[in-house]
PDB file of C-alpha atoms in Angstrom:
ATOM      1  CA  MET A 116     108.309  66.270  39.152  1.00  0.00           C
ATOM      2  CA  THR A 117     106.816  64.993  42.401  1.00  0.00           C
ATOM      3  CA  THR A 118     108.930  64.123  45.383  1.00  0.00           C
ATOM      4  CA  LYS A 119     108.806  60.784  47.137  1.00  0.00           C
ATOM      5  CA  HIS A 120     105.867  60.498  49.530  1.00  0.00           C
ATOM      6  CA  GLU A 121     104.372  63.791  48.353  1.00  0.00           C
ATOM      7  CA  TYR A 122     100.955  62.143  48.259  1.00  0.00           C
ATOM      8  CA  MET A 123      99.292  59.747  50.657  1.00  0.00           C
ATOM      9  CA  PRO A 124      98.340  56.465  48.953  1.00  0.00           C
ATOM     10  CA  GLY A 125      94.815  55.894  47.710  1.00  0.00           C
ATOM     11  CA  ARG A 126      93.919  58.906  45.599  1.00  0.00           C
ATOM     12  CA  GLU A 127      93.609  56.776  42.464  1.00  0.00           C
ATOM     13  CA  LYS A 128      90.895  54.722  44.200  1.00  0.00           C
ATOM     14  CA  ALA A 129      88.679  57.684  45.064  1.00  0.00           C
ATOM     15  CA  THR A 130      85.376  57.923  43.184  1.00  0.00           C
ATOM     16  CA  PRO A 131      82.620  60.569  43.303  1.00  0.00           C
ATOM     17  CA  HIS A 132      80.055  58.419  45.100  1.00  0.00           C
ATOM     18  CA  VAL A 133      79.586  57.341  48.694  1.00  0.00           C
ATOM     19  CA  SER A 134      79.921  53.668  47.722  1.00  0.00           C
ATOM     20  CA  GLY A 135      83.569  54.379  46.902  1.00  0.00           C
ATOM     21  CA  ASP A 136      84.218  53.846  50.601  1.00  0.00           C
ATOM     22  CA  LYS A 137      84.260  50.097  49.908  1.00  0.00           C
ATOM     23  CA  GLU A 138      87.747  50.618  48.480  1.00  0.00           C
ATOM     24  CA  PHE A 139      88.894  52.214  51.739  1.00  0.00           C
ATOM     25  CA  SER A 140      87.158  50.437  54.628  1.00  0.00           C
ATOM     26  CA  ASN A 141      85.097  47.349  55.351  1.00  0.00           C
ATOM     27  CA  THR A 142      82.373  49.338  57.097  1.00  0.00           C
ATOM     28  CA  TYR A 143      80.239  50.649  54.241  1.00  0.00           C
ATOM     29  CA  GLN A 144      77.566  47.970  54.614  1.00  0.00           C
ATOM     30  CA  TYR A 145      76.844  49.189  58.140  1.00  0.00           C
ATOM     31  CA  TRP A 146      76.150  52.830  57.290  1.00  0.00           C
ATOM     32  CA  LYS A 147      75.353  52.884  53.566  1.00  0.00           C
ATOM     33  CA  ASP A 148      71.909  54.277  54.379  1.00  0.00           C
ATOM     34  CA  PRO A 149      70.083  55.347  57.552  1.00  0.00           C
ATOM     35  CA  GLU A 150      68.300  52.002  57.835  1.00  0.00           C
ATOM     36  CA  SER A 151      71.563  50.040  57.729  1.00  0.00           C
ATOM     37  CA  LEU A 152      73.046  52.333  60.352  1.00  0.00           C
ATOM     38  CA  LYS A 153      70.108  51.896  62.702  1.00  0.00           C
ATOM     39  CA  LYS A 154      70.308  48.128  62.275  1.00  0.00           C
ATOM     40  CA  ALA A 155      74.032  48.149  63.032  1.00  0.00           C
ATOM     41  CA  VAL A 156      73.377  50.033  66.261  1.00  0.00           C
ATOM     42  CA  ASP A 157      70.562  47.647  67.201  1.00  0.00           C
ATOM     43  CA  ASP A 158      72.892  44.723  66.494  1.00  0.00           C
ATOM     44  CA  GLY A 159      75.340  46.125  69.037  1.00  0.00           C
ATOM     45  CA  LEU A 160      78.196  47.175  66.771  1.00  0.00           C
ATOM     46  CA  MET A 161      80.686  49.529  68.361  1.00  0.00           C
ATOM     47  CA  SER A 162      81.122  52.999  66.918  1.00  0.00           C
ATOM     48  CA  HIS A 163      84.534  52.307  65.382  1.00  0.00           C
ATOM     49  CA  GLU A 164      83.042  49.292  63.587  1.00  0.00           C
ATOM     50  CA  MET A 165      80.599  51.690  61.915  1.00  0.00           C
ATOM     51  CA  ASN A 166      83.311  54.170  60.921  1.00  0.00           C
ATOM     52  CA  PHE A 167      81.967  56.443  63.697  1.00  0.00           C
ATOM     53  CA  LYS A 168      79.051  57.384  61.445  1.00  0.00           C
ATOM     54  CA  ASP A 169      76.546  56.781  64.264  1.00  0.00           C
ATOM     55  CA  PHE A 170      77.703  59.894  66.105  1.00  0.00           C
ATOM     56  CA  ARG A 171      76.015  62.259  63.680  1.00  0.00           C
ATOM     57  CA  TRP A 172      73.324  60.753  61.532  1.00  0.00           C
ATOM     58  CA  LEU A 173      70.904  59.194  63.960  1.00  0.00           C
ATOM     59  CA  GLU A 174      69.931  62.227  66.016  1.00  0.00           C
ATOM     60  CA  LYS A 175      69.062  65.796  65.115  1.00  0.00           C
ATOM     61  CA  SER A 176      70.506  68.622  67.226  1.00  0.00           C
ATOM     62  CA  MET A 177      68.025  70.646  69.259  1.00  0.00           C
ATOM     63  CA  GLU A 178      70.611  73.377  69.821  1.00  0.00           C
ATOM     64  CA  GLY A 179      71.335  73.478  66.098  1.00  0.00           C
ATOM     65  CA  ASP A 180      67.616  73.813  65.481  1.00  0.00           C
ATOM     66  CA  MET A 181      67.587  77.021  67.496  1.00  0.00           C
ATOM     67  CA  VAL A 182      70.493  78.420  65.470  1.00  0.00           C
ATOM     68  CA  LEU A 183      68.491  77.773  62.298  1.00  0.00           C
ATOM     69  CA  GLU A 184      66.114  80.472  63.517  1.00  0.00           C
ATOM     70  CA  GLU A 185      69.011  82.941  63.411  1.00  0.00           C
ATOM     71  CA  GLY A 186      69.760  81.862  59.858  1.00  0.00           C
ATOM     72  CA  LEU A 187      66.139  82.386  58.886  1.00  0.00           C
ATOM     73  CA  ALA A 188      66.241  85.879  60.412  1.00  0.00           C
ATOM     74  CA  TYR A 189      69.214  86.787  58.201  1.00  0.00           C
ATOM     75  CA  PHE A 190      67.432  85.211  55.223  1.00  0.00           C
ATOM     76  CA  ASN A 191      64.497  87.561  55.784  1.00  0.00           C
ATOM     77  CA  GLN A 192      66.588  90.615  56.703  1.00  0.00           C
ATOM     78  CA  GLU A 193      65.706  93.475  54.352  1.00  0.00           C
ATOM     79  CA  ASN A 194      68.175  95.931  52.887  1.00  0.00           C
ATOM     80  CA  GLU A 195      67.505  99.639  52.485  1.00  0.00           C
ATOM     81  CA  SER A 196      65.358  98.912  49.427  1.00  0.00           C
ATOM     82  CA  GLY A 197      63.239  96.382  51.290  1.00  0.00           C
ATOM     83  CA  LYS A 198      64.794  93.405  49.501  1.00  0.00           C
ATOM     84  CA  SER A 199      65.858  90.174  51.186  1.00  0.00           C
ATOM     85  CA  CYS A 200      66.825  86.632  50.208  1.00  0.00           C
ATOM     86  CA  ALA A 201      63.137  85.775  50.522  1.00  0.00           C
ATOM     87  CA  SER A 202      62.291  88.345  47.840  1.00  0.00           C
ATOM     88  CA  CYS A 203      63.708  85.992  45.205  1.00  0.00           C
ATOM     89  CA  HIS A 204      63.415  82.620  46.903  1.00  0.00           C
ATOM     90  CA  GLY A 205      60.003  82.728  48.500  1.00  0.00           C
ATOM     91  CA  GLU A 206      58.802  82.913  52.062  1.00  0.00           C
ATOM     92  CA  ASP A 207      61.190  81.001  54.317  1.00  0.00           C
ATOM     93  CA  GLY A 208      63.107  79.919  51.200  1.00  0.00           C
ATOM     94  CA  ALA A 209      60.459  77.482  49.996  1.00  0.00           C
ATOM     95  CA  GLU A 210      61.837  77.580  46.436  1.00  0.00           C
ATOM     96  CA  LEU A 211      65.266  76.418  47.650  1.00  0.00           C
ATOM     97  CA  LYS A 212      64.074  73.092  48.997  1.00  0.00           C
ATOM     98  CA  GLY A 213      66.669  70.443  48.134  1.00  0.00           C
ATOM     99  CA  VAL A 214      68.956  72.842  46.247  1.00  0.00           C
ATOM    100  CA  TYR A 215      71.883  72.703  48.680  1.00  0.00           C
ATOM    101  CA  ALA A 216      72.332  68.997  47.930  1.00  0.00           C
ATOM    102  CA  THR A 217      73.527  69.902  44.410  1.00  0.00           C
ATOM    103  CA  PHE A 218      76.313  72.278  45.467  1.00  0.00           C
ATOM    104  CA  PRO A 219      79.091  72.981  44.599  1.00  0.00           C
ATOM    105  CA  LYS A 220      78.208  73.650  40.974  1.00  0.00           C
ATOM    106  CA  TYR A 221      79.545  75.677  38.068  1.00  0.00           C
ATOM    107  CA  ASN A 222      77.897  79.056  37.562  1.00  0.00           C
ATOM    108  CA  LYS A 223      78.303  80.012  33.922  1.00  0.00           C
ATOM    109  CA  ARG A 224      77.339  83.650  34.461  1.00  0.00           C
ATOM    110  CA  VAL A 225      80.160  84.324  36.940  1.00  0.00           C
ATOM    111  CA  ASN A 226      82.419  81.727  35.277  1.00  0.00           C
ATOM    112  CA  ARG A 227      83.476  79.827  38.375  1.00  0.00           C
ATOM    113  CA  VAL A 228      82.517  76.949  40.611  1.00  0.00           C
ATOM    114  CA  LEU A 229      80.416  78.089  43.546  1.00  0.00           C
ATOM    115  CA  THR A 230      79.794  76.426  46.873  1.00  0.00           C
ATOM    116  CA  GLY A 231      76.631  77.165  48.816  1.00  0.00           C
ATOM    117  CA  PRO A 232      78.290  79.997  50.807  1.00  0.00           C
ATOM    118  CA  SER A 233      79.913  81.409  47.645  1.00  0.00           C
ATOM    119  CA  GLN A 234      76.521  81.489  45.919  1.00  0.00           C
ATOM    120  CA  ILE A 235      75.088  83.335  48.923  1.00  0.00           C
ATOM    121  CA  GLU A 236      77.924  85.881  48.643  1.00  0.00           C
ATOM    122  CA  VAL A 237      77.236  86.424  44.931  1.00  0.00           C
ATOM    123  CA  CYS A 238      73.503  86.872  45.515  1.00  0.00           C
ATOM    124  CA  ALA A 239      74.111  89.234  48.436  1.00  0.00           C
ATOM    125  CA  LYS A 240      76.362  91.478  46.341  1.00  0.00           C
ATOM    126  CA  GLU A 241      74.243  91.470  43.202  1.00  0.00           C
ATOM    127  CA  ARG A 242      70.718  91.478  44.617  1.00  0.00           C
ATOM    128  CA  LEU A 243      71.034  93.055  48.048  1.00  0.00           C
ATOM    129  CA  GLN A 244      74.069  95.345  47.568  1.00  0.00           C
ATOM    130  CA  ARG A 245      75.732  93.720  50.588  1.00  0.00           C
ATOM    131  CA  ASP A 246      79.510  93.472  50.412  1.00  0.00           C
ATOM    132  CA  ASP A 247      79.878  92.146  53.945  1.00  0.00           C
ATOM    133  CA  TRP A 248      78.240  88.711  53.569  1.00  0.00           C
ATOM    134  CA  GLY A 249      81.285  86.739  52.422  1.00  0.00           C
ATOM    135  CA  PRO A 250      81.772  82.994  53.115  1.00  0.00           C
ATOM    136  CA  ASP A 251      83.680  83.691  56.340  1.00  0.00           C
ATOM    137  CA  THR A 252      80.997  85.893  57.948  1.00  0.00           C
ATOM    138  CA  ARG A 253      78.271  85.177  60.465  1.00  0.00           C
ATOM    139  CA  PRO A 254      75.300  86.074  58.176  1.00  0.00           C
ATOM    140  CA  ASN A 255      76.631  83.883  55.357  1.00  0.00           C
ATOM    141  CA  SER A 256      77.363  80.885  57.590  1.00  0.00           C
ATOM    142  CA  LEU A 257      73.985  80.989  59.292  1.00  0.00           C
ATOM    143  CA  ILE A 258      72.097  81.489  56.026  1.00  0.00           C
ATOM    144  CA  ALA A 259      74.017  78.528  54.570  1.00  0.00           C
ATOM    145  CA  PHE A 260      73.047  76.481  57.617  1.00  0.00           C
ATOM    146  CA  TYR A 261      69.397  77.393  57.142  1.00  0.00           C
ATOM    147  CA  VAL A 262      69.337  76.813  53.374  1.00  0.00           C
ATOM    148  CA  ALA A 263      71.081  73.456  53.870  1.00  0.00           C
ATOM    149  CA  SER A 264      68.349  72.468  56.322  1.00  0.00           C
ATOM    150  CA  LEU A 265      65.855  72.903  53.481  1.00  0.00           C
ATOM    151  CA  ALA A 266      67.660  69.971  51.825  1.00  0.00           C
ATOM    152  CA  ASP A 267      67.332  67.708  54.876  1.00  0.00           C
ATOM    153  CA  GLY A 268      66.721  64.199  53.530  1.00  0.00           C
ATOM    154  CA  ALA A 269      67.642  65.123  49.952  1.00  0.00           C
ATOM    155  CA  THR A 270      70.249  62.932  48.266  1.00  0.00           C
ATOM    156  CA  ILE A 271      73.565  64.639  47.561  1.00  0.00           C
ATOM    157  CA  ASN A 272      74.101  64.932  43.822  1.00  0.00           C
ATOM    158  CA  VAL A 273      77.176  66.962  42.861  1.00  0.00           C
ATOM    159  CA  ASP A 274      77.677  66.600  39.112  1.00  0.00           C
ATOM    160  CA  THR A 275      81.356  66.036  38.274  1.00  0.00           C
ATOM    161  CA  SER A 276      80.717  64.304  34.954  1.00  0.00           C
ATOM    162  CA  SER A 277      81.781  67.231  32.764  1.00  0.00           C
ATOM    163  CA  GLU A 278      84.083  70.249  32.777  1.00  0.00           C
ATOM    164  CA  PRO A 279      84.846  72.364  34.665  1.00  0.00           C
ATOM    165  CA  MET A 280      83.497  70.336  37.598  1.00  0.00           C
ATOM    166  CA  ALA A 281      85.459  67.234  36.607  1.00  0.00           C
ATOM    167  CA  ALA A 282      88.716  69.177  36.757  1.00  0.00           C
ATOM    168  CA  ALA A 283      87.727  70.771  40.084  1.00  0.00           C
ATOM    169  CA  TYR A 284      87.065  67.297  41.509  1.00  0.00           C
ATOM    170  CA  GLU A 285      90.485  66.042  40.380  1.00  0.00           C
ATOM    171  CA  ARG A 286      92.281  69.089  41.764  1.00  0.00           C
ATOM    172  CA  GLY A 287      90.421  68.738  45.039  1.00  0.00           C
ATOM    173  CA  ARG A 288      91.261  65.033  45.224  1.00  0.00           C
ATOM    174  CA  ASP A 289      94.946  65.765  44.725  1.00  0.00           C
ATOM    175  CA  LEU A 290      94.913  68.498  47.365  1.00  0.00           C
ATOM    176  CA  TYR A 291      93.135  66.172  49.771  1.00  0.00           C
ATOM    177  CA  PHE A 292      95.823  63.503  49.420  1.00  0.00           C
ATOM    178  CA  LYS A 293      98.820  65.860  49.228  1.00  0.00           C
ATOM    179  CA  ARG A 294     101.173  66.055  52.209  1.00  0.00           C
ATOM    180  CA  VAL A 295     101.830  69.603  53.374  1.00  0.00           C
ATOM    181  CA  GLY A 296     102.680  71.626  56.452  1.00  0.00           C
ATOM    182  CA  GLN A 297     104.872  71.194  59.495  1.00  0.00           C
ATOM    183  CA  PHE A 298     103.732  67.634  60.188  1.00  0.00           C
ATOM    184  CA  HIS A 299     103.832  66.633  56.484  1.00  0.00           C
ATOM    185  CA  TYR A 300     100.179  65.588  56.768  1.00  0.00           C
ATOM    186  CA  ALA A 301      97.465  65.338  54.158  1.00  0.00           C
ATOM    187  CA  CYS A 302      93.726  65.491  54.841  1.00  0.00           C
ATOM    188  CA  SER A 303      93.746  61.801  53.998  1.00  0.00           C
ATOM    189  CA  SER A 304      96.329  61.132  56.720  1.00  0.00           C
ATOM    190  CA  CYS A 305      93.460  61.112  59.196  1.00  0.00           C
ATOM    191  CA  HIS A 306      90.570  60.159  56.921  1.00  0.00           C
ATOM    192  CA  THR A 307      91.811  56.943  55.332  1.00  0.00           C
ATOM    193  CA  PRO A 308      92.808  53.663  57.002  1.00  0.00           C
ATOM    194  CA  PRO A 309      94.560  52.824  59.208  1.00  0.00           C
ATOM    195  CA  THR A 310      93.902  56.117  61.021  1.00  0.00           C
ATOM    196  CA  ALA A 311      90.216  56.394  60.087  1.00  0.00           C
ATOM    197  CA  GLY A 312      88.116  54.274  62.371  1.00  0.00           C
ATOM    198  CA  ASN A 313      90.476  54.674  65.316  1.00  0.00           C
ATOM    199  CA  TYR A 314      90.472  57.148  68.174  1.00  0.00           C
ATOM    200  CA  LEU A 315      92.994  59.950  67.649  1.00  0.00           C
ATOM    201  CA  ARG A 316      93.654  62.308  70.569  1.00  0.00           C
ATOM    202  CA  GLY A 317      89.982  62.261  71.507  1.00  0.00           C
ATOM    203  CA  GLN A 318      88.907  62.691  67.881  1.00  0.00           C
ATOM    204  CA  ARG A 319      86.914  60.171  65.880  1.00  0.00           C
ATOM    205  CA  PRO A 320      88.168  60.439  62.273  1.00  0.00           C
ATOM    206  CA  THR A 321      86.048  58.700  59.655  1.00  0.00           C
ATOM    207  CA  THR A 322      86.686  58.008  56.004  1.00  0.00           C
ATOM    208  CA  PHE A 323      85.779  61.006  53.854  1.00  0.00           C
ATOM    209  CA  PHE A 324      82.809  59.335  52.194  1.00  0.00           C
ATOM    210  CA  GLY A 325      79.432  60.522  53.442  1.00  0.00           C
ATOM    211  CA  ASP A 326      80.608  63.109  55.961  1.00  0.00           C
ATOM    212  CA  ALA A 327      79.585  66.084  53.814  1.00  0.00           C
ATOM    213  CA  ALA A 328      75.969  65.020  54.254  1.00  0.00           C
ATOM    214  CA  GLN A 329      75.774  66.855  57.587  1.00  0.00           C
ATOM    215  CA  TYR A 330      77.445  70.141  56.638  1.00  0.00           C
ATOM    216  CA  PRO A 331      76.999  72.912  57.647  1.00  0.00           C
ATOM    217  CA  ILE A 332      77.118  71.319  61.075  1.00  0.00           C
ATOM    218  CA  TYR A 333      76.538  72.495  64.622  1.00  0.00           C
ATOM    219  CA  HIS A 334      79.930  72.210  66.320  1.00  0.00           C
ATOM    220  CA  PHE A 335      79.347  73.167  69.964  1.00  0.00           C
ATOM    221  CA  PRO A 336      81.446  73.423  72.135  1.00  0.00           C
ATOM    222  CA  TYR A 337      84.308  74.040  69.672  1.00  0.00           C
ATOM    223  CA  GLN A 338      85.012  77.069  67.515  1.00  0.00           C
ATOM    224  CA  LEU A 339      88.033  78.704  65.947  1.00  0.00           C
ATOM    225  CA  ALA A 340      89.566  81.682  67.721  1.00  0.00           C
ATOM    226  CA  GLY A 341      87.734  84.881  66.856  1.00  0.00           C
ATOM    227  CA  ASP A 342      84.653  83.138  65.464  1.00  0.00           C
ATOM    228  CA  ASP A 343      81.152  84.483  65.929  1.00  0.00           C
ATOM    229  CA  TYR A 344      79.163  81.941  63.934  1.00  0.00           C
ATOM    230  CA  SER A 345      77.030  80.440  66.728  1.00  0.00           C
ATOM    231  CA  TYR A 346      79.207  77.308  66.453  1.00  0.00           C
ATOM    232  CA  VAL A 347      78.135  76.676  62.855  1.00  0.00           C
ATOM    233  CA  PHE A 348      80.826  75.102  60.682  1.00  0.00           C
ATOM    234  CA  THR A 349      80.405  75.163  56.932  1.00  0.00           C
ATOM    235  CA  MET A 350      82.445  72.580  55.028  1.00  0.00           C
ATOM    236  CA  GLN A 351      85.279  75.009  54.322  1.00  0.00           C
ATOM    237  CA  HIS A 352      85.273  76.249  57.894  1.00  0.00           C
ATOM    238  CA  GLN A 353      85.740  72.633  58.985  1.00  0.00           C
ATOM    239  CA  ILE A 354      88.603  72.254  56.521  1.00  0.00           C
ATOM    240  CA  ARG A 355      90.262  75.339  58.018  1.00  0.00           C
ATOM    241  CA  SER A 356      89.868  73.886  61.493  1.00  0.00           C
ATOM    242  CA  CYS A 357      91.522  70.642  60.407  1.00  0.00           C
ATOM    243  CA  GLN A 358      94.312  72.561  58.696  1.00  0.00           C
ATOM    244  CA  GLN A 359      94.970  74.456  61.913  1.00  0.00           C
ATOM    245  CA  LEU A 360      95.060  71.302  64.034  1.00  0.00           C
ATOM    246  CA  SER A 361      97.388  69.610  61.532  1.00  0.00           C
ATOM    247  CA  ARG A 362      99.800  72.557  61.338  1.00  0.00           C
ATOM    248  CA  MET A 363      98.958  73.238  57.693  1.00  0.00           C
ATOM    249  CA  TYR A 364      98.606  76.610  56.004  1.00  0.00           C
ATOM    250  CA  GLN A 365      94.967  77.649  56.429  1.00  0.00           C
ATOM    251  CA  GLY A 366      93.233  78.330  53.158  1.00  0.00           C
ATOM    252  CA  LYS A 367      90.894  81.282  52.666  1.00  0.00           C
ATOM    253  CA  GLU A 368      87.239  80.301  52.661  1.00  0.00           C
ATOM    254  CA  GLY A 369      85.784  80.836  49.206  1.00  0.00           C
ATOM    255  CA  SER A 370      89.181  80.576  47.471  1.00  0.00           C
ATOM    256  CA  ALA A 371      89.717  78.386  44.416  1.00  0.00           C
ATOM    257  CA  SER A 372      91.753  75.753  46.244  1.00  0.00           C
ATOM    258  CA  MET A 373      89.300  75.460  49.140  1.00  0.00           C
ATOM    259  CA  THR A 374      86.442  75.233  46.665  1.00  0.00           C
ATOM    260  CA  ASP A 375      88.194  72.384  44.853  1.00  0.00           C
ATOM    261  CA  ILE A 376      88.634  70.476  48.113  1.00  0.00           C
ATOM    262  CA  GLU A 377      84.947  70.954  48.910  1.00  0.00           C
ATOM    263  CA  VAL A 378      83.972  69.710  45.444  1.00  0.00           C
ATOM    264  CA  PHE A 379      85.933  66.526  46.122  1.00  0.00           C
ATOM    265  CA  ILE A 380      84.526  65.954  49.609  1.00  0.00           C
ATOM    266  CA  ARG A 381      80.923  66.678  48.681  1.00  0.00           C
ATOM    267  CA  ALA A 382      81.066  64.579  45.523  1.00  0.00           C
ATOM    268  CA  SER A 383      82.391  61.747  47.694  1.00  0.00           C
ATOM    269  CA  SER A 384      79.009  61.867  49.452  1.00  0.00           C
ATOM    270  CA  ASN A 385      76.976  61.557  46.245  1.00  0.00           C
ATOM    271  CA  GLY A 386      74.142  59.128  46.783  1.00  0.00           C
ATOM    272  CA  TYR A 387      73.805  59.780  50.519  1.00  0.00           C
ATOM    273  CA  PRO A 388      70.945  61.733  52.124  1.00  0.00           C
ATOM    274  CA  MET A 389      71.649  65.011  53.870  1.00  0.00           C
ATOM    275  CA  SER A 390      70.893  65.307  57.583  1.00  0.00           C
ATOM    276  CA  ILE A 391      70.652  68.885  58.865  1.00  0.00           C
ATOM    277  CA  PRO A 392      70.940  69.974  61.639  1.00  0.00           C
ATOM    278  CA  VAL A 393      73.101  67.538  63.545  1.00  0.00           C
ATOM    279  CA  ALA A 394      75.917  68.137  66.016  1.00  0.00           C
ATOM    280  CA  GLU A 395      79.596  67.386  65.490  1.00  0.00           C
ATOM    281  CA  TYR A 396      79.770  65.912  68.975  1.00  0.00           C
ATOM    282  CA  ASN A 397      77.000  63.524  69.953  1.00  0.00           C
ATOM    283  CA  MET A 398      77.030  63.566  73.731  1.00  0.00           C
ATOM    284  CA  ASN A 399      75.134  60.292  74.035  1.00  0.00           C
ATOM    285  CA  THR A 400      77.465  57.778  75.737  1.00  0.00           C
ATOM    286  CA  ASP A 401      75.346  54.660  75.210  1.00  0.00           C
ATOM    287  CA  TYR A 402      77.999  53.417  72.809  1.00  0.00           C
ATOM    288  CA  LEU A 403      80.312  52.820  75.770  1.00  0.00           C
ATOM    289  CA  GLU A 404      78.016  50.073  77.034  1.00  0.00           C
ATOM    290  CA  ARG A 405      77.548  48.207  73.763  1.00  0.00           C
ATOM    291  CA  ASN A 406      78.994  44.702  73.782  1.00  0.00           C
ATOM    292  CA  ILE A 407      80.188  45.318  77.330  1.00  0.00           C
ATOM    293  CA  ASP A 408      80.017  41.599  78.156  1.00  0.00           C
ATOM    294  CA  GLN A 409      81.755  40.460  74.994  1.00  0.00           C
TER     295      GLN A 409
END
């Protein structure tokens, strides 16, 4: 039996495609694809009128580009037997081009849903005999960042049409809309209207559709205490950060519940092209001068 107000409203309207945003905001037409977003900027729309999507998708991050080189170094790092990620996936990961856009996905052999970082962990243990490349480690995060960059421009396509992915999507949706923690917040408290599209303590929360297209993301100058990931945030690392800021219990990266939430968020970006690497904080302030005389 659920208690009153246990869930934020709107979960029944969520659909596993970026166009589902039309049920949550009236901004989708302005950012539904890169061309629409560029036109909206040229037409002088303010950032909040575009759901703040302009802050990430229009410009690549030069600093993030440099961190990709670290990820590539880990990708090519050989173990004692001379094996590396490249041994299976080709020089510089050529055979993984576009693959990250399909994760999370169910892996029948290990009988669980795997995110990109979880797949890296499985491969590291099985192929490279590395037990220290889990989802919450520097090598894993930077490799994930690099492999995701190989899907730059690829359309996100997370298949939730059949089990067990369909169930993972539903569980993740419910977790996303469920109120928890000291503040009795849900993820959707910030990422659905009326909060989404408004400034919140210096933050720019958007609706949850499309945002997964930039993850892993370069998040300078912010990182969680104790991090050593070169400011790279995977999707689950971002979820942990939000949980911390919202006084929620922080989930363990790679856990079943965190994986379910990522399935929901990434599936909500189905149909949108990935853009890697970009920065969480676009330091361009041109938006402040748009429509200044209006």
